[in-house]
XYZ file of C-alpha atoms in Angstrom:
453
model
C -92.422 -1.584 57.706
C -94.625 -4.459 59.242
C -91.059 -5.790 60.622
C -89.736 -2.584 61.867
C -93.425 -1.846 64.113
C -92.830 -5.429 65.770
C -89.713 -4.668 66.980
C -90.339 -1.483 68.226
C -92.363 -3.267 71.101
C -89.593 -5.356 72.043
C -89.624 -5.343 75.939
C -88.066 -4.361 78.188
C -85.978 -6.261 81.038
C -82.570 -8.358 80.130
C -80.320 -9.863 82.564
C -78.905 -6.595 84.281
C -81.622 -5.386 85.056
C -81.332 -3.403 81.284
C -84.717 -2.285 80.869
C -85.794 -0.400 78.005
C -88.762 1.129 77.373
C -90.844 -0.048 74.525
C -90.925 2.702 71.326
C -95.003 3.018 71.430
C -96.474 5.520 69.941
C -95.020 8.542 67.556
C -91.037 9.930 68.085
C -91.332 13.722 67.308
C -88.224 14.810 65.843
C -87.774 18.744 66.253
C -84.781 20.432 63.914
C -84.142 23.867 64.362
C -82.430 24.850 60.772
C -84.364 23.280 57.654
C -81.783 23.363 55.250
C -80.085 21.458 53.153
C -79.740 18.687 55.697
C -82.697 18.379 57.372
C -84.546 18.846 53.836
C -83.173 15.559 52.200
C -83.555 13.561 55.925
C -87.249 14.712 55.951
C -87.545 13.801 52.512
C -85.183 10.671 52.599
C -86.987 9.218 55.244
C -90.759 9.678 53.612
C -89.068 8.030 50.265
C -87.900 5.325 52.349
C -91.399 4.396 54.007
C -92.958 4.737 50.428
C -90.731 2.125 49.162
C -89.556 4.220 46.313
C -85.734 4.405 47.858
C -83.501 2.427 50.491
C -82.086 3.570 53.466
C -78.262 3.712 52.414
C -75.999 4.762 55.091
C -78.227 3.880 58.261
C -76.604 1.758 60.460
C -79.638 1.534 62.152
C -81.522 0.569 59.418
C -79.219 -1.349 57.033
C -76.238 -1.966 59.529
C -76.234 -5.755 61.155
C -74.575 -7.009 64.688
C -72.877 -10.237 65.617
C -74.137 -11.728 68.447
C -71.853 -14.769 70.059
C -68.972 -16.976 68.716
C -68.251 -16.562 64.669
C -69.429 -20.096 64.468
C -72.990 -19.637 65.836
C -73.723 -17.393 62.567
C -76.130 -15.251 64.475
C -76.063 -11.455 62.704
C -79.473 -9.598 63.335
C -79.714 -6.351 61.707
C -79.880 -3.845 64.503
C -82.937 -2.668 63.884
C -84.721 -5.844 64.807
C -81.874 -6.797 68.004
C -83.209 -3.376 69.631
C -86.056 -1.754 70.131
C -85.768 1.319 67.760
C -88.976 3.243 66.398
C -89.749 2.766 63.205
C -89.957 4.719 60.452
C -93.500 5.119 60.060
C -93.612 6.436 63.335
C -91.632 9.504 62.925
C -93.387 12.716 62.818
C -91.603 16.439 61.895
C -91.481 20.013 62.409
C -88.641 22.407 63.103
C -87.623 26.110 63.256
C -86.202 28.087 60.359
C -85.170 31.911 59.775
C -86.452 31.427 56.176
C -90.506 31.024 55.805
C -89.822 28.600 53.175
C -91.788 24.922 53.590
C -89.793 21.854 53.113
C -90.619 21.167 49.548
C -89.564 24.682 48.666
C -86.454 24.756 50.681
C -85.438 21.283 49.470
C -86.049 22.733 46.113
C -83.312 25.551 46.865
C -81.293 23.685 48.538
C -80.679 21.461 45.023
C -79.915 18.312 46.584
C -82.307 15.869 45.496
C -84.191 15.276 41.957
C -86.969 17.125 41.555
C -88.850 14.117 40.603
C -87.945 12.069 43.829
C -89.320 15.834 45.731
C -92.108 15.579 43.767
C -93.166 12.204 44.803
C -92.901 13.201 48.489
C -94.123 16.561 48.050
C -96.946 16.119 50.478
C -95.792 15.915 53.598
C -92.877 18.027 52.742
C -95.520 21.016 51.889
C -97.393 20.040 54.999
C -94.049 20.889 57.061
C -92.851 24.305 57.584
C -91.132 26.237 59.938
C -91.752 27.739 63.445
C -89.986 31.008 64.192
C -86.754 30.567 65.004
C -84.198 31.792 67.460
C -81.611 33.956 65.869
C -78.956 35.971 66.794
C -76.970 37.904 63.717
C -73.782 38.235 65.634
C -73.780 34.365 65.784
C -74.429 34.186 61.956
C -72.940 36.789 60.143
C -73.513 35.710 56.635
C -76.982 35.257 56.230
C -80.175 36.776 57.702
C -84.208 35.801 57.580
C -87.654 37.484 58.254
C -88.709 34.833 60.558
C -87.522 35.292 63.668
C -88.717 35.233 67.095
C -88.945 38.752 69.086
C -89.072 38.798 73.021
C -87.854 40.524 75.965
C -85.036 38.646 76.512
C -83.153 35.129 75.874
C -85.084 33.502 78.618
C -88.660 34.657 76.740
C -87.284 33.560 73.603
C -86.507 29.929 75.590
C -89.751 29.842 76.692
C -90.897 30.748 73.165
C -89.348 27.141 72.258
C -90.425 25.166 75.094
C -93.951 26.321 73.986
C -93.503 25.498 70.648
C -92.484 22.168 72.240
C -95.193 20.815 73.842
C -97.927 22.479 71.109
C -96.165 20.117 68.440
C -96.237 17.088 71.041
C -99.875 17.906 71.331
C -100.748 18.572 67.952
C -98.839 15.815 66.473
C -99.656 13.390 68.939
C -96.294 12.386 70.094
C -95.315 10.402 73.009
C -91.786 11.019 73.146
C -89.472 13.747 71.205
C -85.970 14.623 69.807
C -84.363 17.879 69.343
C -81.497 17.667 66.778
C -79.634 20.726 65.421
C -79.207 20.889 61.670
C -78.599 24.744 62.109
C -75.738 26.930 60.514
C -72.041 26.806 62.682
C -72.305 29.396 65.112
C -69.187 32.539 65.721
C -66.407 30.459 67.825
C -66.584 31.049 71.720
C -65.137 30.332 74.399
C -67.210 29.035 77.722
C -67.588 31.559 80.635
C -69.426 32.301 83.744
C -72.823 32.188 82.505
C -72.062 28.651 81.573
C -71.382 27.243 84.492
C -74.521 26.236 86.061
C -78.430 26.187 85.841
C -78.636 29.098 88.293
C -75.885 31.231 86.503
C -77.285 30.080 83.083
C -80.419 31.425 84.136
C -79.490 34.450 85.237
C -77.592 34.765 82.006
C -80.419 34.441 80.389
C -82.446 36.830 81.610
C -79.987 39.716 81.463
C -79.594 38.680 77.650
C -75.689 37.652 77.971
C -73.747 37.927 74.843
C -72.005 34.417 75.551
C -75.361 32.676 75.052
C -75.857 31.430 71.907
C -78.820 30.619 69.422
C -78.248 27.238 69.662
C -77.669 26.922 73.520
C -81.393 28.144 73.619
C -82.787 25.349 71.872
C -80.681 23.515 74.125
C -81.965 24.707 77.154
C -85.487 24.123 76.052
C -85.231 21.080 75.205
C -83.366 19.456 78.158
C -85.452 21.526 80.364
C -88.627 19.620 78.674
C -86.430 16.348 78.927
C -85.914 16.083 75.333
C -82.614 14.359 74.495
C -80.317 16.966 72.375
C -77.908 16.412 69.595
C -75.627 19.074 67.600
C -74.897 18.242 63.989
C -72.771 21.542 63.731
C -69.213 22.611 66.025
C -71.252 25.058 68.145
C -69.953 25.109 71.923
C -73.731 24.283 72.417
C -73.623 21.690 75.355
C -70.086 21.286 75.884
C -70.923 23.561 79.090
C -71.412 22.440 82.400
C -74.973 23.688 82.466
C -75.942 21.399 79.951
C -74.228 18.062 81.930
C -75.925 19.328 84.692
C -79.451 19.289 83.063
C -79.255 16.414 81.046
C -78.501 14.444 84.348
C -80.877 15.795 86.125
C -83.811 15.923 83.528
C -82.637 12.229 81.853
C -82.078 13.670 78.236
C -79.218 12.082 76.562
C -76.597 14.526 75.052
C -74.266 13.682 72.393
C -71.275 14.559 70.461
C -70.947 17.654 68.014
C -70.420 18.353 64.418
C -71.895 15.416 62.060
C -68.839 13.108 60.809
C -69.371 13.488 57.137
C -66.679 14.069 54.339
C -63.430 14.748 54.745
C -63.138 14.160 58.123
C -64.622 10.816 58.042
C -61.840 10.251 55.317
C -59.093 11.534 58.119
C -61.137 8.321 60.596
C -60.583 6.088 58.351
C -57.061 6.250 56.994
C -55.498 8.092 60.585
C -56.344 4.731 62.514
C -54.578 2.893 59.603
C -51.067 4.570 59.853
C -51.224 4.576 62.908
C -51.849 0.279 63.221
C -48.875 -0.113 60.988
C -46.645 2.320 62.673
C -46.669 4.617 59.505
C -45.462 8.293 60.206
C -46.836 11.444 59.195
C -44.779 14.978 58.400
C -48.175 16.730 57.404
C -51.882 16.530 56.516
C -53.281 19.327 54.133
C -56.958 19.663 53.471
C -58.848 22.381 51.767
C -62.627 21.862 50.708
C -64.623 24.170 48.456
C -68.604 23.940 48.484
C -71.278 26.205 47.668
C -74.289 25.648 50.086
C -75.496 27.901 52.765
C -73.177 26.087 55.031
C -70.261 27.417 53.097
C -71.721 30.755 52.677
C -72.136 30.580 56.766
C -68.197 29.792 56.982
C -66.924 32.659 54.652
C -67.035 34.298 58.174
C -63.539 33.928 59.953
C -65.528 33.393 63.289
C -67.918 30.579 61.975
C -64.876 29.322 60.050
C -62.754 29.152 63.480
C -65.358 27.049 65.209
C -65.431 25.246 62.552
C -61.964 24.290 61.950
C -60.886 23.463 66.028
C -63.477 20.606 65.307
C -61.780 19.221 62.214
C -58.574 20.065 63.383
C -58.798 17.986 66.399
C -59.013 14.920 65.247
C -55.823 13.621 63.950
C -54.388 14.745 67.230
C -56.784 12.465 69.339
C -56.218 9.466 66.974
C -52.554 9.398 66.204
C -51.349 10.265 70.099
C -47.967 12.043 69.227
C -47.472 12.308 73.565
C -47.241 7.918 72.860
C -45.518 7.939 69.381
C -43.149 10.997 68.838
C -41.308 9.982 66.526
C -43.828 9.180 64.270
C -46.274 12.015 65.060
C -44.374 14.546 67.271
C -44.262 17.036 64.755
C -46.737 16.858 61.965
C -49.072 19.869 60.197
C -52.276 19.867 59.935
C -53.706 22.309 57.602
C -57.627 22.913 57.199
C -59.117 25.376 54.299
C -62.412 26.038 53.686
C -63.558 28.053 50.476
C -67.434 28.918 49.810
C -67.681 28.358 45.889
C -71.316 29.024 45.068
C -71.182 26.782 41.453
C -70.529 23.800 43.734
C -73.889 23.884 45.855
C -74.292 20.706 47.934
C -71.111 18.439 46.074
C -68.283 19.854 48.422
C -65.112 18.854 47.024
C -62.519 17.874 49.463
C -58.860 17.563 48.628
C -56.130 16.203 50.645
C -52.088 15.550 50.108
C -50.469 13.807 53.084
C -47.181 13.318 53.295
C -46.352 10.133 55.133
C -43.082 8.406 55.814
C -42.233 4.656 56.139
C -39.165 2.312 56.985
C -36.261 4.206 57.757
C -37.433 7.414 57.120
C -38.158 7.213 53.578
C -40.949 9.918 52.623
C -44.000 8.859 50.105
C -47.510 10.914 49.881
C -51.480 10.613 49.197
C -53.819 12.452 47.388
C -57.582 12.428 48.158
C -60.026 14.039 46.013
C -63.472 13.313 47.852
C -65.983 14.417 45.407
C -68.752 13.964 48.076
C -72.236 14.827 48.555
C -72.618 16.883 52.072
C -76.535 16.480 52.774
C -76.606 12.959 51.363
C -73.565 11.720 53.766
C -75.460 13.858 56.843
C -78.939 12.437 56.356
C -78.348 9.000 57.186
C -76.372 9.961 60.282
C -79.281 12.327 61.542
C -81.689 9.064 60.946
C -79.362 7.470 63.427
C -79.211 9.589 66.145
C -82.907 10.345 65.831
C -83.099 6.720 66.859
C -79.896 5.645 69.010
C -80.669 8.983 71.494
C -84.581 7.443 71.445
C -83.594 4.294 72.524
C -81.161 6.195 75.206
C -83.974 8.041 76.513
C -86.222 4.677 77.210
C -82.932 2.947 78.402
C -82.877 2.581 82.197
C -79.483 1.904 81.782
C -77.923 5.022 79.615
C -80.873 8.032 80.267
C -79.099 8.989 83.389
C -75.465 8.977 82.470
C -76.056 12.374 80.944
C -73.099 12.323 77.792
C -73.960 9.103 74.916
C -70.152 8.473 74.182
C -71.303 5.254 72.983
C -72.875 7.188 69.883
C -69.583 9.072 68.982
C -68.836 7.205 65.733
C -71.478 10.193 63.993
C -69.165 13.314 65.331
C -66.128 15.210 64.468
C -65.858 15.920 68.136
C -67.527 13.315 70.578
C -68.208 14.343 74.119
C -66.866 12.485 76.840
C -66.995 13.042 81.024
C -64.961 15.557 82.236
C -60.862 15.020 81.961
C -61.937 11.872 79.425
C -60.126 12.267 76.380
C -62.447 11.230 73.417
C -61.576 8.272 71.357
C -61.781 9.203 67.168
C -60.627 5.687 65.656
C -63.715 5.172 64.006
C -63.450 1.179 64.365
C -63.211 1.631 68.050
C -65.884 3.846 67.365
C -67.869 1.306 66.437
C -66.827 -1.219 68.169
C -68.404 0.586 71.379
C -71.366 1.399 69.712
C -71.917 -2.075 68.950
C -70.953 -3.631 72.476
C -73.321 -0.761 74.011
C -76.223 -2.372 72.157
C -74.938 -5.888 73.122
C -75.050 -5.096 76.454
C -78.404 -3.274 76.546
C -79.449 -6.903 75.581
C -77.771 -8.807 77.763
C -75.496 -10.164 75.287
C -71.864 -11.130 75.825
C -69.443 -8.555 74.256
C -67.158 -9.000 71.487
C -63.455 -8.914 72.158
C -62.405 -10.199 68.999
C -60.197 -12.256 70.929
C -60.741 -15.642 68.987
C -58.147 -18.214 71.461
C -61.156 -20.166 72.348
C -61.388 -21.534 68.113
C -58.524 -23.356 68.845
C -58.458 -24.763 71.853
């Protein structure tokens, strides 16, 4: 940990005039749904800083970053080539429609061991949940006692952007982070109330129908300038009132729906057919889990919003407008079934049928027995972090959308009329020459010539 606090105080100015802020002080992270997800993070991270587990899955904290030619044998891990916060400067709280404390709802949840919960059972006791912001026709599966009550949507906002700035206070913050770990919201489509601050407003006030749970925390928290990020397929802030305010407040925005199972599967091995000029006749998935996420998605309108994320991807990746006759006429199935014996374990199975050298058919079969919360944790560490570091960066705060961070979502934003890249090595690769540049570093092309000159 002694590492991690002296590079949080990295300056500051590299040639570019990149200047980041330093990471003093606490990083609040707010979470409106502590479930499953948010529950093993929480917990994950307090196992971390007590030495009694590692960080698996963190780029940020594990992950390392070539810096110059391969023969100068200069790697840093990130965590100590940016200024990050560390862990031991995180602080917690969040909103639930259960009354349940973390320990307890980790506990439920069944994720972790209840001996590892047990030996982070303090502070996970010590956090429980504000009232949240609900709306049943948003959520049709489940329901909770605490709730907030007000006139109307814009009270309720208000509601959160008191709750804000109380936990800044109390906790002692200096700078916070609103991520949603919340259930997938009914599918919708955008409309006039999302088209601007002054028609958002008004929307909110006369308690529109089209504004959703999760836009509210939104709202609040780019009105406070608090960056936002969306760990579920909610329309959320692909709106324009949210580009709007996140320009004009400087809080970074990010992509949607956390990149976990089976479509981080579909990044992986799309990208590959696609290098070797590998067709595709279809791509069936179907996934069974049992956690309140699945329960959520027995509803066809959760499920829909749901499923135009994951269905998207293969699309972006494989560009059947550039390669027809390779990917001009493909299906794409997705199935989701809630199976209450799995709990956390979803269980994702795909067959792909895939064609080669003149024409010749051959298939795959996937079965990801994966761990939902356990793949999502890491990835909310992340973009606790990377949107942090946006915030204090004079050079990405004001761009509004953090493409650069899209390697954690099923569906990454981009600026308007930008189609969104999904190869998760490209991915990467811009997430890695973002940080490069931040530092004033020369970016990797991967080019090589200049080895054998």
């Amino acid at each position: 940990m002694a590492t991690q606090r002296k590079h949080a105080k990295i300056a500051d100015t590299k040639p570019g005039g990149n200047e980041i802020q330093p990471a003093k002080g606490k990083l609040g992270v707010m979470i409106p749904g502590m479930g499953a997800v948010a529950t093993t993070f929480v917990a994950g991270v307090e196992a971390v800083r007590k030495g009694i587990a590692k960080p698996i899955g963190s780029l940020t904290q594990m992950g390392t970053i070539r810096l110059g030619k391969r023969t100068d044998a200069r790697s840093p891990k990130i965590k100590e080539f940016v200024p990050l916060a560390g862990l031991d400067d995180l602080v917690f709280t969040g909103w639930d429609i259960f009354e349940d404390d973390m320990y307890t709802a980790a506990t439920k949840a069944g994720v972790l061991e209840r001996d590892l919960l047990d030996k982070v059972k303090p502070l996970l006791r010590s956090i429980k949940p504000q009232k949240a912001v609900f709306d049943h026709n948003y959520v049709k599966k489940i329901d909770g006692p605490n709730v907030k009550k007000g006139k109307n949507k814009m009270d309720l906002a208000e509601q959160v952007r008191a709750d804000m700035r109380a936990f800044k206070k109390s906790s002692g913050a200096t700078r916070l982070i609103t991520i949603w770990c919340g259930s997938t919201e009914s599918y919708i489509e955008p409309s006039a109330a999302h088209q601007s601050v002054k028609s958002f407003e008004k929307a909110l006030l006369k308690n529109d129908a089209n504004i959703a749970p999760s836009m509210i925390y939104a709202y609040a928290s780019l009105m406070e300038g608090v960056p936002f990020a969306n760990g579920a397929p909610n329309l959320t802030v692909d709106i324009p009132v949210m580009h709007e305010l996140s320009r004009q407040n400087e809080a970074p925005i990010c992509g949607k729906d956390f990149k976990t199972g089976q479509t981080l599967i579909k990044t992986i091995l799309a990208p590959g057919f696609k290098a070797r000029m590998i067709g595709l006749n279809g791509w069936f998935s179907t996934n069974i889990l049992g956690n309140r996420d699945g329960e959520v998605l027995e509803d066809p309108g959760s499920f829909k919003t749901k499923e135009e994320s994951k269905l998207s991807v293969l699309e972006h990746i494989l560009q059947p407008e550039l390669y027809p006759d390779l990917y001009g006429n493909f299906t794409h199935k997705v199935r989701i079934n809630y199976y209450p014996p799995r709990g956390d374990n979803k269980e994702g199975w795909d067959n792909i049928d895939i064609f080669g050298w003149l024409g010749y058919p051959m298939q795959i079969k996937v079965d990801f027995l994966c761990r939902d919360s356990i793949l999502a944790a890491p990835i909310v560490l992340d973009l606790v972090l990377f949107m942090d570091l946006a915030k204090r960066s004079a050079a990405l705060r004001g761009l509004g959308i953090q493409e650069w961070i899209s390697f954690y979502f099923k569906s990454p934003m981009t600026a308007p009329g930008l189609y969104p890249e999904h190869d998760l090595f490209i991915q990467l690769m811009k997430l890695k020459n973002t940080l490069r540049h931040l530092r004033g570093e020369e970016l990797i092309t991967h080019l090589g010539l200049e080895y054998y000159d």
